[in-house]
GROMACS .gro file of C-alpha atoms in nm:
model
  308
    1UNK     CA    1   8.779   7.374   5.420
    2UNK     CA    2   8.857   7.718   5.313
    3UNK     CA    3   9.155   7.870   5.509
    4UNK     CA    4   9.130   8.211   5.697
    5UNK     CA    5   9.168   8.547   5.509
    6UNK     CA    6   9.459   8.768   5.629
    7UNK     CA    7   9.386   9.142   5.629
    8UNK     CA    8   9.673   9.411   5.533
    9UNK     CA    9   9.816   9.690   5.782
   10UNK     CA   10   9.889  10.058   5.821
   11UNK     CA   11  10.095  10.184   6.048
   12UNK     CA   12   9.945  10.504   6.158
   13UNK     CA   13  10.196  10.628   6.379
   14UNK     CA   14  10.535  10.462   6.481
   15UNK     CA   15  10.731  10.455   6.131
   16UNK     CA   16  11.102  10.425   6.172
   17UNK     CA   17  11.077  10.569   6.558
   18UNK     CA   18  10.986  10.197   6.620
   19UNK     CA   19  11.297  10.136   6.526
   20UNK     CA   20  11.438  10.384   6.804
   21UNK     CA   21  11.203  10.311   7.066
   22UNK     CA   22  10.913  10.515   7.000
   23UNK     CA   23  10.565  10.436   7.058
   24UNK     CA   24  10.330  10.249   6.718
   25UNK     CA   25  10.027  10.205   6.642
   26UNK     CA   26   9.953   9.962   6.371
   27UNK     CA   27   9.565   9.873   6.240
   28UNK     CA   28   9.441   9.565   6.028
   29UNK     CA   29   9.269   9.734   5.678
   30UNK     CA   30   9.020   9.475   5.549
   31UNK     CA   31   9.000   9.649   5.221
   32UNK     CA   32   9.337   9.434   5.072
   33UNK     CA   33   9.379   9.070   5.181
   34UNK     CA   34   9.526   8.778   5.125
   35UNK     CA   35   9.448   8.364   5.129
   36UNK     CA   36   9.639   8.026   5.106
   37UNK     CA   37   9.477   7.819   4.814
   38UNK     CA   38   9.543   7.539   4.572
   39UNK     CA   39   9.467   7.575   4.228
   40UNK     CA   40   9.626   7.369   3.903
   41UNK     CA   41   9.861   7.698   3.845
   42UNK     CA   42   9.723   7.769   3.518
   43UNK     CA   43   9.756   8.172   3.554
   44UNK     CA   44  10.077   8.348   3.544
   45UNK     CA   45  10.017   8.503   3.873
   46UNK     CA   46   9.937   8.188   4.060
   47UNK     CA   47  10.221   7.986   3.903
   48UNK     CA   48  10.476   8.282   4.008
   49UNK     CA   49  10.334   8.264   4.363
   50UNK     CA   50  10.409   7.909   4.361
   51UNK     CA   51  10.739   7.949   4.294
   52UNK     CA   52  10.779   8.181   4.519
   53UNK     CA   53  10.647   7.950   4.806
   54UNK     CA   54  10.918   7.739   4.687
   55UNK     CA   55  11.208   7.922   4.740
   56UNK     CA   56  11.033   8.103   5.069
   57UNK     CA   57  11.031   7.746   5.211
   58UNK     CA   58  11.381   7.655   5.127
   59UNK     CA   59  11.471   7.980   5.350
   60UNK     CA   60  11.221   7.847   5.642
   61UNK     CA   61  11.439   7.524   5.654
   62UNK     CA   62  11.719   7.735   5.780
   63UNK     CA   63  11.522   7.935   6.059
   64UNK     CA   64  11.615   7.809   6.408
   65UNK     CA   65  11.264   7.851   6.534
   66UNK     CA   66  11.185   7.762   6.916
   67UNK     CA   67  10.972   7.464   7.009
   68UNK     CA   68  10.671   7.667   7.061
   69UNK     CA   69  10.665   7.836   6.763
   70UNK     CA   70  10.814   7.523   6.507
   71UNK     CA   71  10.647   7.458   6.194
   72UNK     CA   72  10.563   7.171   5.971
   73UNK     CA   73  10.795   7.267   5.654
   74UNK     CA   74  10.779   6.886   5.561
   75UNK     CA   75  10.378   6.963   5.507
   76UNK     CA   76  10.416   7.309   5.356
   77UNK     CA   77  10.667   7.194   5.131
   78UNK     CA   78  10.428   6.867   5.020
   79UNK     CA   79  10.162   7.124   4.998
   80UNK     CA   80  10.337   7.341   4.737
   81UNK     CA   81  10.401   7.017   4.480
   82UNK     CA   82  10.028   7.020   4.512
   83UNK     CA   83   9.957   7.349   4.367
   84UNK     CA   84   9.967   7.569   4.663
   85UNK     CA   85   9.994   7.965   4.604
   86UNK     CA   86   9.928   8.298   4.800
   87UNK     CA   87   9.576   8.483   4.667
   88UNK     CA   88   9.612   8.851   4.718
   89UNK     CA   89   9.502   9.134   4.620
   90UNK     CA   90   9.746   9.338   4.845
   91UNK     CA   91   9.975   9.540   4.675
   92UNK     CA   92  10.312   9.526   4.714
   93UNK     CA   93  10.584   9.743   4.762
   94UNK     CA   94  10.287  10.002   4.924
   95UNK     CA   95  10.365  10.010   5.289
   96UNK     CA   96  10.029   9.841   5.356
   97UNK     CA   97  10.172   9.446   5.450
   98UNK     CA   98  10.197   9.239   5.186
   99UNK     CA   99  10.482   9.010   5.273
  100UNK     CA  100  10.308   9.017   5.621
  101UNK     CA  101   9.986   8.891   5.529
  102UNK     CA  102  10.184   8.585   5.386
  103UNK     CA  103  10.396   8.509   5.715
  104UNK     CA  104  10.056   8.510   5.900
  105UNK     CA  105   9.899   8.263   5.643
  106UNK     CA  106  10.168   8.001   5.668
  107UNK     CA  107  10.241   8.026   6.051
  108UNK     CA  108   9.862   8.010   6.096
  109UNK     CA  109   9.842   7.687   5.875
  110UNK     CA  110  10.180   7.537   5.919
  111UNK     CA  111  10.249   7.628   6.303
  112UNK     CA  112  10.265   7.282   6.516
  113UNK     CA  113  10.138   7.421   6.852
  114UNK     CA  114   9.830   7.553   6.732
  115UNK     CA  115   9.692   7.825   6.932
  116UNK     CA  116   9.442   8.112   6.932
  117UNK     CA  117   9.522   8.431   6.840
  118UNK     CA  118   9.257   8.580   7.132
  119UNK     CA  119   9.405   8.391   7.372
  120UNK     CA  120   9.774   8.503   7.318
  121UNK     CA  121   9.944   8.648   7.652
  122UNK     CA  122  10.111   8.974   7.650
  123UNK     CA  123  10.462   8.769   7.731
  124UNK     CA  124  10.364   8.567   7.365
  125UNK     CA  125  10.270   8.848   7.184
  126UNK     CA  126  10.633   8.915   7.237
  127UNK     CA  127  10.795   8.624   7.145
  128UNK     CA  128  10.551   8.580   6.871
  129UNK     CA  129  10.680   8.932   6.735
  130UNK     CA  130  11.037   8.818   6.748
  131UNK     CA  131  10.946   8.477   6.567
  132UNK     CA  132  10.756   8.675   6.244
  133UNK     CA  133  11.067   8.914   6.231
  134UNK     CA  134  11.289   8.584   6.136
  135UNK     CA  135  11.047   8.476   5.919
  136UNK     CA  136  11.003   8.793   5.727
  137UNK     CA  137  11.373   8.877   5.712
  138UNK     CA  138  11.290   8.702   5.391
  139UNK     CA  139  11.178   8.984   5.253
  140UNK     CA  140  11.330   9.330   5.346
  141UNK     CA  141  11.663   9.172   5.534
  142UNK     CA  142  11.584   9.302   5.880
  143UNK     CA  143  11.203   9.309   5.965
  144UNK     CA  144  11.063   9.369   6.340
  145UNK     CA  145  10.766   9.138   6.288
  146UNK     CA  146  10.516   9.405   6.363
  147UNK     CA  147  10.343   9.327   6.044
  148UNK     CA  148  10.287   8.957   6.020
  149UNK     CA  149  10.167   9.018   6.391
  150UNK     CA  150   9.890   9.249   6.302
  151UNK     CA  151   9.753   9.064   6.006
  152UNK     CA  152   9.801   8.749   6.257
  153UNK     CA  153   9.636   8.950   6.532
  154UNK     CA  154   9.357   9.121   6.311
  155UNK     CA  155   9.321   9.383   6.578
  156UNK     CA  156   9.491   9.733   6.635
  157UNK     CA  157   9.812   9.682   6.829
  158UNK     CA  158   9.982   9.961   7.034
  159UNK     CA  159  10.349   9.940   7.060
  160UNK     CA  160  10.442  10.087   7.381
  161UNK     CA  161  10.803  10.030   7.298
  162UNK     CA  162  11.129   9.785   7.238
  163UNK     CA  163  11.000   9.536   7.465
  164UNK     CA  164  10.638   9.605   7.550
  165UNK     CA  165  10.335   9.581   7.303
  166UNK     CA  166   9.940   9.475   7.371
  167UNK     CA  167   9.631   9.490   7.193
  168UNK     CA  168   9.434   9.792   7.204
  169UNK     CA  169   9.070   9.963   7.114
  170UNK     CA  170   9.060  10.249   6.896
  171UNK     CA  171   8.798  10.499   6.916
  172UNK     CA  172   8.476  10.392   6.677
  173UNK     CA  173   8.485  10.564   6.339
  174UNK     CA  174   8.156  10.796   6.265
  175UNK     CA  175   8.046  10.957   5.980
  176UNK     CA  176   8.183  11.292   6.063
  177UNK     CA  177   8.412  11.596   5.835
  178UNK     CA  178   8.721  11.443   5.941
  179UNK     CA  179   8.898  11.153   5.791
  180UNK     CA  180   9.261  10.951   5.788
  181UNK     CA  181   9.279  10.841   5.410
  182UNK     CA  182   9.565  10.703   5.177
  183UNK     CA  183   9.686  10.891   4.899
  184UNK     CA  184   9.868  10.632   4.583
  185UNK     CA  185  10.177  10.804   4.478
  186UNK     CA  186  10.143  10.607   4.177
  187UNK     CA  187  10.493  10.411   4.250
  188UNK     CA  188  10.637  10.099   4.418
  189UNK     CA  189  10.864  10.156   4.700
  190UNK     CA  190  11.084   9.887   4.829
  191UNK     CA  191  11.139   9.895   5.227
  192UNK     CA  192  11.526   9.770   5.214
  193UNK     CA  193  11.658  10.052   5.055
  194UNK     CA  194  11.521  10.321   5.257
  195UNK     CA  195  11.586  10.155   5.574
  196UNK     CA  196  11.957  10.193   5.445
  197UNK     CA  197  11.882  10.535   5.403
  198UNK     CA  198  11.713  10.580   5.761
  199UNK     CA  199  12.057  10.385   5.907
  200UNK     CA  200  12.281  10.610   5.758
  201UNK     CA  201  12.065  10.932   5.827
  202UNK     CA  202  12.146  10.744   6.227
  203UNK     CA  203  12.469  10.773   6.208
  204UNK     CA  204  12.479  11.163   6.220
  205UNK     CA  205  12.453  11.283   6.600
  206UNK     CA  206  12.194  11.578   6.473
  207UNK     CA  207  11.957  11.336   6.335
  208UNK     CA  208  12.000  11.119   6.607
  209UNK     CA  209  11.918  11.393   6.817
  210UNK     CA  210  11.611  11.555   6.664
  211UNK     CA  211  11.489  11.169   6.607
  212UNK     CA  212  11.515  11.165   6.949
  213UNK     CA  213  11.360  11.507   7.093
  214UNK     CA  214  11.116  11.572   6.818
  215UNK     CA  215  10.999  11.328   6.639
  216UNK     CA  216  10.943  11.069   6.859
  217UNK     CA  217  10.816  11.289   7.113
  218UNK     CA  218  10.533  11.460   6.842
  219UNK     CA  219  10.462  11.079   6.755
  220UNK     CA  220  10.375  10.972   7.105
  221UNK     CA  221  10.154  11.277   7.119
  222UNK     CA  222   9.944  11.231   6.835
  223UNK     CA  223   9.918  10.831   6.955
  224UNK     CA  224   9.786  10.943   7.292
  225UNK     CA  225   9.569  11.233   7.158
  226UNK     CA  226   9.433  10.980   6.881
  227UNK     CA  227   9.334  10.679   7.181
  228UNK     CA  228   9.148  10.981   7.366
  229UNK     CA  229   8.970  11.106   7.035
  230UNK     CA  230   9.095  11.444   7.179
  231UNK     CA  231   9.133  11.581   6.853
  232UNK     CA  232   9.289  11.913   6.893
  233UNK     CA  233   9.593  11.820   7.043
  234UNK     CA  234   9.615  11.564   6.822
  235UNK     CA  235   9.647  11.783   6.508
  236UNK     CA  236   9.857  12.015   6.642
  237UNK     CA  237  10.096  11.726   6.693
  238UNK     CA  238  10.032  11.592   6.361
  239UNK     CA  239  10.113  11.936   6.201
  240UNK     CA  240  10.474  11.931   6.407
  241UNK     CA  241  10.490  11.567   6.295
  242UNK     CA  242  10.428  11.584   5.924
  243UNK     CA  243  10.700  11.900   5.879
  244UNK     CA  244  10.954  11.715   6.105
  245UNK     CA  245  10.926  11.430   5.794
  246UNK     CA  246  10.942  11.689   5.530
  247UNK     CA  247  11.256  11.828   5.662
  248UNK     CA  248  11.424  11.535   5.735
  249UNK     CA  249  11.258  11.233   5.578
  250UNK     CA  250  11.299  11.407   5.248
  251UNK     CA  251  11.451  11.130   5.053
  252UNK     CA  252  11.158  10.872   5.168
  253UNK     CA  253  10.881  11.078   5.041
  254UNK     CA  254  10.836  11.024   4.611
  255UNK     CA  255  10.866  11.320   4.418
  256UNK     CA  256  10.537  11.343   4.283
  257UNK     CA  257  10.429  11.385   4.634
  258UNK     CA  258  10.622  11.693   4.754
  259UNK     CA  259  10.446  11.960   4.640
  260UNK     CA  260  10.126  11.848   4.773
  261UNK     CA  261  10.267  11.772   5.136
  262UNK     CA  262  10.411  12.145   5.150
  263UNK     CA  263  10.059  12.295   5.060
  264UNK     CA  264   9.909  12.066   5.330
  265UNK     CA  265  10.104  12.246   5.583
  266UNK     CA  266  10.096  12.596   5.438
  267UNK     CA  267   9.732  12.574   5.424
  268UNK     CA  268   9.639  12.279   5.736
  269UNK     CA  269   9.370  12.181   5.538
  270UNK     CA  270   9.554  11.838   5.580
  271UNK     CA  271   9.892  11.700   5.695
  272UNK     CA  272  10.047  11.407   5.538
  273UNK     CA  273  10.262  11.155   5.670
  274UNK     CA  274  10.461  10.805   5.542
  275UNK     CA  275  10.264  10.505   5.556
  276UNK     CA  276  10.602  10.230   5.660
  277UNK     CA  277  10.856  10.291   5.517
  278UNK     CA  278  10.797  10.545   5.197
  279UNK     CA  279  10.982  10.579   4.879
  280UNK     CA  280  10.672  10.510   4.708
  281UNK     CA  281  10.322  10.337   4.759
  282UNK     CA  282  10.102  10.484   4.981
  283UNK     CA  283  10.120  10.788   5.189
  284UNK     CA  284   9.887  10.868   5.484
  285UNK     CA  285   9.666  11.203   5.487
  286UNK     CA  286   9.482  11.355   5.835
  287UNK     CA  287   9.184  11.602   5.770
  288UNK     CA  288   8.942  11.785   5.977
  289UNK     CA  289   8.765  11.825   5.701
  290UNK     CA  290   8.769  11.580   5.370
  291UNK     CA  291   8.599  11.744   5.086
  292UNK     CA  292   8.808  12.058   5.121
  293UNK     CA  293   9.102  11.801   5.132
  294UNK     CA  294   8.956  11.577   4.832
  295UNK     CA  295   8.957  11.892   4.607
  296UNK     CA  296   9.323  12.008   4.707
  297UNK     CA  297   9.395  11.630   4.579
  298UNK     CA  298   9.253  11.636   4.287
  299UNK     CA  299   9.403  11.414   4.049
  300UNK     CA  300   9.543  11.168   4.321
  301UNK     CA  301   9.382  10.828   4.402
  302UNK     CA  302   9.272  10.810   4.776
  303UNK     CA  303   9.092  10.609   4.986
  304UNK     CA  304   8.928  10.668   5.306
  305UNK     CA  305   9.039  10.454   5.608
  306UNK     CA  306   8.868  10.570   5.888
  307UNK     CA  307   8.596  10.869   5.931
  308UNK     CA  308   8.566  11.137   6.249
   0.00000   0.00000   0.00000
């Protein structure tokens, strides 16, 4: 029996601001994705993962996890002797889920109450949430468990904030002008680090304040304007949105990465946003129209995500 894939995430809206209570909105992207397998571990890459299952379940024995959500480390652990390792093709250190692809794939195998993730209430969504953010403190040290709940989930989840979150439908992608798309800045970033930044940026009142009264308020906007395909609105918030980051997210966005987020907003023939939580990987680009975009870009790799 071949187990389930697990797809990678973006977050298109909801970076950091989660963190304060702003709204997210976070979508599955089938394009990078990630399996449990056994093999003998004859490549590099599969013995490495191995190991790495190794010490992840040493860590899992430690978790106080509640009844409902207790898993069979005895079996995972057995499992791993046997040759078990992580196939992905998700890249990591890109803001796009890697490390949350993997939660998913174990609790989905290794969970002892077994259920179905259509049939998860609203009230275990939440609890579920708080359960993937202990396992994936793993990884980054603090984690809200948004992203081993999407690529659990496999559908677009709306965060409405701290303590509320529920599946919801975005509006069907068509083969219009417009298009969300990644741009590679060509480097890893690692979340810890600039979530130390964004924590120490917090403890000035005047970011606090502007996090606050601007950002989070332009993020809802675009969220609401983006459910309701009412596109107008939607990029004037973005444009707001994307120079609020600029100015003040300045030390998440990679270098190579500046000048071409400055001559998005001087010209708005696209705005660009982080994609988690920067410092490298992936950023996020909004267009009204994509070829004029794709030749500004020249030179960078992007992919389209989603067409309007």
């Amino acid at each position: 029996m071949t187990n389930p894939l697990f797809y990678a995430k973006i977050i298109l809206f909801g970076e950091y601001g989660m963190i304060e209570d702003s709204q997210g909105l976070v979508v599955p992207y089938s394009f990078y994705k990630g399996t449990l397998k056994f093999s003998d571990l004859s490549s590099e890459f599969e013995l490495n993962s191995n190991r790495h299952l190794q010490k992840y379940s040493d860590f899992l024995t430690t978790l106080d996890l509640s009844d409902d959500f207790k898993l069979n480390i005895d079996s995972f652990k057995n499992d791993i002797s046997n040759g078990l390792f992580f196939d992905s093709n998700i890249p990591q250190g890109y803001g796009v889920g890697s490390s949350g692809a993997l939660v998913a794939a174990i609790f989905e195998k290794y969970s002892i109450s077994k259920s179905n993730p259509e049939n998860i209430s609203k009230e275990n969504l939440k609890k579920l949430k708080t359960v993937f953010g202990e396992m994936e403190s793993y990884f980054h040290g603090k984690s809200s468990g948004m992203d081993p709940l999407i690529c659990y989930m496999n559908l677009p989840i709306l965060i409405e904030n701290k303590e509320n979150l529920d599946r919801v439908s975005i509006p069907d992608g068509e083969e219009g002008k417009g298009a969300i798309f990644l741009i590679d800045s060509g480097i890893t970033g690692e979340t810890g680090p600039m979530i130390q930044i964004f924590f120490e940026k917090m403890k000035t009142e005047g970011f606090r304040k502007t996090l606050k009264e601007e950002f989070i308020r332009y993020n809802n906007a675009c969220i609401d304007s983006f459910l309701k395909k009412d596109m107008n609105p939607f990029f004037r918030n973005l444009k707001k949105l994307s120079y609020w980051a600029y100015e003040h997210f300045r030390p998440m966005i990679p270098e190579s990465i500046f000048n071409i987020w400055k001559k998005g907003l001087d010209s708005n023939a696209y705005y660009l946003k982080l994609c988690g939580s920067g410092g490298g990987g992936y950023i996020l680009g909004f267009t009204k129209d994509y070829k004029k975009a794709e030749k500004m870009l020249d030179g960078f790799q992007k992919e389209v995500i989603y067409r309007f």
